[in-house]
Amino acid sequence: RTAKRPFMKKFDFGVPVEGLAFGEYDALVFYTSNGSLPSNPEHAAQAMNYVDYPLLDVEEATANCENMNVLNIKPNKNIKGCLVVVQNFESYHLQRWMRVPEKHTELAHTALDPKVPLRHVGRGQTATTYDAFRSTSRAQMMQHLDILKRFLNNLDPVLEQLKPIAAQAASGGSHKHTQNAIIVMTCNKGQSELLWNFVCAAK
């Protein structure tokens, strides 16, 4: 194990870091081979005894790791949760299993049933059995299909308009001594106003 704060500072995970509440001080490190154990023989022995894991600084804890997978979890003391690590064919997909009734309404908020078996659920399933990522309705599909058709019908003409502009920007235009970069940005339709604000501010 190693301290959480230095570990999160050492590597850029691209996720926000919560404050250090009780029980969130350490990050657990599982070594998958003898070669990845700490170089210090005493610490290596302690890491293998399954009783008293040493608290190592982040540099020593990860010094011999040639490959490191990191899982961010948020334990909920109100839910009887389990985290299982299985040696198997490697997968970067986190499987979620919950005691959800076989027949339940995905829009309803009902409690988990400890009497039913664990069932595989999607990542949008909440503890109240509500599915935040339920299947898209036909009306929503047709709405997005119209947007997709408009995009495909106008793709070629727009590209033809952009080609001379991109070519001029890439060549440096009137500034022959420079090689200007072209920045391509994509965003969701709901954030298009923020993109327009960026473009207007860049003029």
XYZ file of C-alpha atoms in Angstrom, residues 67-71 89-95:
12
model
C 2.601 -2.298 -16.348
C 0.117 -0.683 -13.949
C -3.677 -0.790 -14.099
C -5.537 1.590 -11.786
C -9.149 1.205 -10.668
C -7.668 -13.278 -19.405
C -7.033 -9.542 -19.055
C -10.023 -7.262 -19.531
C -10.277 -3.507 -19.070
C -14.022 -3.735 -18.620
C -15.395 -3.428 -15.091
C -18.241 -5.896 -14.620
